[in-house]
Short mmCIF file of N, CA and C in Angstrom, two decimals:
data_model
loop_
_atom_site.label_atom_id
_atom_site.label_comp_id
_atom_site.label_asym_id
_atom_site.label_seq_id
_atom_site.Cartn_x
_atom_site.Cartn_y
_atom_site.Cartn_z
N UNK U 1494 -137.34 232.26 123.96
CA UNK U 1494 -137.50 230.83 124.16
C UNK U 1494 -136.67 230.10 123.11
N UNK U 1495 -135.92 229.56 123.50
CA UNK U 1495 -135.46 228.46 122.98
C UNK U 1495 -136.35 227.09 122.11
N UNK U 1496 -136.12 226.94 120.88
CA UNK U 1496 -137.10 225.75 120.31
C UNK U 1496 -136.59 224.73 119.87
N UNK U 1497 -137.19 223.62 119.91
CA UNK U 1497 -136.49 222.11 119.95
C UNK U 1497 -137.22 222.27 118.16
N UNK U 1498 -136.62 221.29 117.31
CA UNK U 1498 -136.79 221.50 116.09
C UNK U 1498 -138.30 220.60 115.88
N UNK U 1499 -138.62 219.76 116.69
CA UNK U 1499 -139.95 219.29 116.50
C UNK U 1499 -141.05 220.93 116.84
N UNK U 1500 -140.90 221.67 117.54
CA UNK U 1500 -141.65 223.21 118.42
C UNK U 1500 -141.55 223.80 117.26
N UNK U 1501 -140.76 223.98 116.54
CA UNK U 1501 -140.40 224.96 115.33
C UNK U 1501 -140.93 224.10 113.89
N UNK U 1502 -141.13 222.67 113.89
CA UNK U 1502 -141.60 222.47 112.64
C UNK U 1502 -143.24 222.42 112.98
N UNK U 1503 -143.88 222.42 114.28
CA UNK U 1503 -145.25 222.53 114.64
C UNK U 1503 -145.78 224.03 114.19
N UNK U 1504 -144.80 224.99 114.60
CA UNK U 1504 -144.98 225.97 114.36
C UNK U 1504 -144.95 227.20 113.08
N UNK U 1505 -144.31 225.88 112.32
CA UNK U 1505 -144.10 226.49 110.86
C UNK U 1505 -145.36 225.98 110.15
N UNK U 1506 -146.12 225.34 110.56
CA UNK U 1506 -147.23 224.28 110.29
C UNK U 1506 -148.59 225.10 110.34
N UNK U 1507 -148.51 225.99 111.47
CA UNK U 1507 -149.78 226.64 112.40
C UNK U 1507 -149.79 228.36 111.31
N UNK U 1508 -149.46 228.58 110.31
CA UNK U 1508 -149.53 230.02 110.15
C UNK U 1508 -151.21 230.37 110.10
N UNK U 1509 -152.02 229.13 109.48
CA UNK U 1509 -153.08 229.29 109.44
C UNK U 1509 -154.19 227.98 110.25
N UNK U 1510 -155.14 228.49 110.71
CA UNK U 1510 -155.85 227.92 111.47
C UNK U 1510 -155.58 226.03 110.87
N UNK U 1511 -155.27 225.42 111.97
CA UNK U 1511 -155.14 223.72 111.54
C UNK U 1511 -155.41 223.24 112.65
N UNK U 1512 -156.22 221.96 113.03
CA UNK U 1512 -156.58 220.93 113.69
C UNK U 1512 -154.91 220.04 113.89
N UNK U 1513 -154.97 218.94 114.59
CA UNK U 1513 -154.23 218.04 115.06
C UNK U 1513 -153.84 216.93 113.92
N UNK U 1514 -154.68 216.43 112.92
CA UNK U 1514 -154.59 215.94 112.42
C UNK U 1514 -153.76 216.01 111.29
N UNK U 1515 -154.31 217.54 110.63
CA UNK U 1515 -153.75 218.41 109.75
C UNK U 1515 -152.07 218.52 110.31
N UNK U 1516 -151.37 218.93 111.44
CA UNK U 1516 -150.34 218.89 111.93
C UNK U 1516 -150.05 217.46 111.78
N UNK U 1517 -150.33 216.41 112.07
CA UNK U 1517 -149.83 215.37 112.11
C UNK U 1517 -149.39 214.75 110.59
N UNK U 1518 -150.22 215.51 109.91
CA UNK U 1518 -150.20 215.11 108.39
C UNK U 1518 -148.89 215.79 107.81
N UNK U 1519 -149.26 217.19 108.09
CA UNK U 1519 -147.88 218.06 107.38
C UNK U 1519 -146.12 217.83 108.17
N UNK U 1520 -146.46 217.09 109.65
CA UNK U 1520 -144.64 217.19 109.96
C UNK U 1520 -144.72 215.92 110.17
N UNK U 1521 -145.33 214.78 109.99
CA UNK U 1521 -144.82 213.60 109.42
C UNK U 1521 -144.57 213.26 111.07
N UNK U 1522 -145.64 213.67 112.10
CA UNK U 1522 -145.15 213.16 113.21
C UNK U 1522 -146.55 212.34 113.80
N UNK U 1523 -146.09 211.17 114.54
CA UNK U 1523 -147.50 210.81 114.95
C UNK U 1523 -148.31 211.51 116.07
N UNK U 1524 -149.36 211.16 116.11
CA UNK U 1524 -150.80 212.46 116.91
C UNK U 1524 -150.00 212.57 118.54
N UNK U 1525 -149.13 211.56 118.88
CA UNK U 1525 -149.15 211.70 120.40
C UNK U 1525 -148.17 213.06 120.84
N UNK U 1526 -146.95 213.04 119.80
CA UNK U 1526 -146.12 213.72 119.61
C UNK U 1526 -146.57 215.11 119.45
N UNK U 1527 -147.46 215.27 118.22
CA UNK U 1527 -148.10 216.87 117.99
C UNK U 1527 -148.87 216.98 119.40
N UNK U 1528 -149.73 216.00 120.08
CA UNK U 1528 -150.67 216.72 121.21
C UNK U 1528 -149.34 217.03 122.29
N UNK U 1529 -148.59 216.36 122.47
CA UNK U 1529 -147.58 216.74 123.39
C UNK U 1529 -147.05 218.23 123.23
N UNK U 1530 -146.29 218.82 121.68
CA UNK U 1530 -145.94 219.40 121.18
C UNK U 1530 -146.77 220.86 121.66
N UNK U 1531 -148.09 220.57 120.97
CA UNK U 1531 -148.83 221.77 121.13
C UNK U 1531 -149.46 221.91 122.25
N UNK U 1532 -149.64 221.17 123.51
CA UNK U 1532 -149.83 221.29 124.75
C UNK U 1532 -148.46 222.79 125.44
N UNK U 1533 -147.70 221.87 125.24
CA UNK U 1533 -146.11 223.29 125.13
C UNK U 1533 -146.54 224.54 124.74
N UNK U 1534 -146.75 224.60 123.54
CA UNK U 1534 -146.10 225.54 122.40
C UNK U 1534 -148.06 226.77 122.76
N UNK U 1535 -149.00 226.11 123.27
CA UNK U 1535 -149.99 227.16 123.85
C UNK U 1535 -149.95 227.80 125.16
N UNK U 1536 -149.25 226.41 125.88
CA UNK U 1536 -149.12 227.40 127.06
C UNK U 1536 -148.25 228.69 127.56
N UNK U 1537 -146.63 228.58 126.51
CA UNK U 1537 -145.35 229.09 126.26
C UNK U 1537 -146.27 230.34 125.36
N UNK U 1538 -147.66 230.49 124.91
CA UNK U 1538 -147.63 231.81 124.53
C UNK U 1538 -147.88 231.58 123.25
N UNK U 1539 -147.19 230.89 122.55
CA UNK U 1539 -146.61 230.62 120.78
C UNK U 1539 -147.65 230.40 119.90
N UNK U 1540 -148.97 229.54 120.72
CA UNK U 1540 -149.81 228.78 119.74
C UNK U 1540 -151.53 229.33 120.17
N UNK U 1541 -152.25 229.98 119.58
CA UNK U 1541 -153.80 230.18 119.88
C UNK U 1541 -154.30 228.58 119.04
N UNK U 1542 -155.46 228.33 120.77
CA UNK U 1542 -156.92 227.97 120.39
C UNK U 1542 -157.18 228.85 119.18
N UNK U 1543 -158.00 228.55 118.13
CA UNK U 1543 -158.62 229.22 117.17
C UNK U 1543 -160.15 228.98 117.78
N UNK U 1544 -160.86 228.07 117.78
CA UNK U 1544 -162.09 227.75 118.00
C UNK U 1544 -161.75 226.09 118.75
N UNK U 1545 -162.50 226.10 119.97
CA UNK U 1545 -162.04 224.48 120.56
C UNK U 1545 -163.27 223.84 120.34
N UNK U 1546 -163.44 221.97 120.25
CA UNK U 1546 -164.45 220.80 119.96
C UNK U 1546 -163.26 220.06 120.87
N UNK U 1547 -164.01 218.70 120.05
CA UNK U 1547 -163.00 217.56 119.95
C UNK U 1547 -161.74 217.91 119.29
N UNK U 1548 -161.08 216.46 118.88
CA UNK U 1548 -160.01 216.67 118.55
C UNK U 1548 -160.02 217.33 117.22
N UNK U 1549 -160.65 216.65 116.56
CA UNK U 1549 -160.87 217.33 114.89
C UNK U 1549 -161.68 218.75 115.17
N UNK U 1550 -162.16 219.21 116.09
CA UNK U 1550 -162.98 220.21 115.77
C UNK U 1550 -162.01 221.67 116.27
N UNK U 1551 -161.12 221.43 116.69
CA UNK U 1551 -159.92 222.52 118.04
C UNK U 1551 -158.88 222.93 116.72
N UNK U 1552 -158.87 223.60 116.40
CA UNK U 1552 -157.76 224.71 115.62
C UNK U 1552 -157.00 225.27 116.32
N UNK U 1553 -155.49 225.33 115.73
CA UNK U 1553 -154.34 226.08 116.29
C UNK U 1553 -153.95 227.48 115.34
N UNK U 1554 -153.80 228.09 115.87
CA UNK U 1554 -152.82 229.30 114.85
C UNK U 1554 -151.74 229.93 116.00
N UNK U 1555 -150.75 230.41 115.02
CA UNK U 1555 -149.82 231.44 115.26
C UNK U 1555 -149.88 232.37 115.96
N UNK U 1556 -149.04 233.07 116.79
CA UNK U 1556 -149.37 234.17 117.87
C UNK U 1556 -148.11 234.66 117.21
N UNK U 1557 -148.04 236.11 117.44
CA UNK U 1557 -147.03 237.13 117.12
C UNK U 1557 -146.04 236.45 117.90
N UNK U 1558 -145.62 236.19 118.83
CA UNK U 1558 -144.45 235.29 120.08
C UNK U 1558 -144.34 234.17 119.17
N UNK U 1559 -145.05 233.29 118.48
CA UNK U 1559 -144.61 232.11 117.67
C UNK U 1559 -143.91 232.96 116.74
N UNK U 1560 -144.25 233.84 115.74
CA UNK U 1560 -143.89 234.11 114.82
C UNK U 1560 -142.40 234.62 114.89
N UNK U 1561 -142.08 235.39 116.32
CA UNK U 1561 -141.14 235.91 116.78
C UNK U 1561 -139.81 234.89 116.77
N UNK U 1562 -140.44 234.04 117.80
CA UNK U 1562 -139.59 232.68 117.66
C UNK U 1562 -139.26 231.95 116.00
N UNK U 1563 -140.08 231.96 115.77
CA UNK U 1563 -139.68 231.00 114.26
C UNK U 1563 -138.55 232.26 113.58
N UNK U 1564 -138.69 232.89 113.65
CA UNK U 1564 -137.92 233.71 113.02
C UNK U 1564 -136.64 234.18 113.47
N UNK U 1565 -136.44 233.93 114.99
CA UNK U 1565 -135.76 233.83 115.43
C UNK U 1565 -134.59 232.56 115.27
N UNK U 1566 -135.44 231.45 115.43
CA UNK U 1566 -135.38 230.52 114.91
C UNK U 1566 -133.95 230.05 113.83
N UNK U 1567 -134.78 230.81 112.67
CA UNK U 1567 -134.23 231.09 111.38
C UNK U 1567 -132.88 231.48 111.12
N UNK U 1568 -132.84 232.82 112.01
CA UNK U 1568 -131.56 233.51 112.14
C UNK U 1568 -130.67 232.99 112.59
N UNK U 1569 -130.81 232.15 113.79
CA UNK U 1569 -129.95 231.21 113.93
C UNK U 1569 -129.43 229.59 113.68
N UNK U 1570 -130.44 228.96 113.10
CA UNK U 1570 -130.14 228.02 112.44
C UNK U 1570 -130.42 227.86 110.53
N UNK U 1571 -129.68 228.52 109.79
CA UNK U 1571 -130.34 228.56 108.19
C UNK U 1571 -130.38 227.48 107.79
N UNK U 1572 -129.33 226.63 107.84
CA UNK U 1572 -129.08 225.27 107.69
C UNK U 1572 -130.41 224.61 107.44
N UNK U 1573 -131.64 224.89 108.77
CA UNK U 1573 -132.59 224.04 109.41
C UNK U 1573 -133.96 224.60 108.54
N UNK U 1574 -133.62 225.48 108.23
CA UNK U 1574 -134.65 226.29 107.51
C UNK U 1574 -135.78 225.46 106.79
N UNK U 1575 -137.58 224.79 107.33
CA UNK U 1575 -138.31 224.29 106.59
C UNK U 1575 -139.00 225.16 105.26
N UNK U 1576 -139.17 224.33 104.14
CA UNK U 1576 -140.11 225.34 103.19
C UNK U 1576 -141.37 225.27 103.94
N UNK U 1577 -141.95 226.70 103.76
CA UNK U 1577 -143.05 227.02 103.93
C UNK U 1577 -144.25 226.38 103.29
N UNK U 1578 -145.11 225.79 103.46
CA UNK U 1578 -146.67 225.38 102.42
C UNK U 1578 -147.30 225.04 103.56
N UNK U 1579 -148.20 225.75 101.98
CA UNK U 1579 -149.56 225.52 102.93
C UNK U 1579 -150.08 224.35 102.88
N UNK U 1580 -150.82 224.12 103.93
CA UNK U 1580 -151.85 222.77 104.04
C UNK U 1580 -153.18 222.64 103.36
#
């Protein structure tokens, strides 16, 4: 899969269990954008439900296929390369 650099900074975001908000906080994007984002990026395989609620209560994490991609990612764009941190 191919990733648009907003898919790849959601996903550099998700190594560990995070809510919507938490995403919205760390890539500096507003909530409509991340729910759009991660609507994609779960169905494409990339992103686990962790535990679902509401909005604050629904956690995302990493799937081996995200991880694949980001790293993939990597290899081909270094340039683009985000630092890693945690939330």
């Amino acid at each position: 899969m191919i990733l648009t650099f907003g898919q790849y900074n959601i996903l550099t975001a998700t190594r560990h269990c995070v809510n919507r908000t938490q995403l919205s906080e760390h890539t500096n994007f507003d909530r409509t954008l991340v729910s759009y984002l991660i609507t994609g990026l779960v169905r494409s395989g990339l992103l686990n439900i962790c535990n679902e609620g509401n909005e604050e209560q629904t956690f995302y994490e990493l799937t081996d296929a995200g991880l694949d991609c980001i790293e993939e990612y990597e290899r081909e764009n270094p340039d683009l390369i985000i630092n890693r941190l945690t939330i």
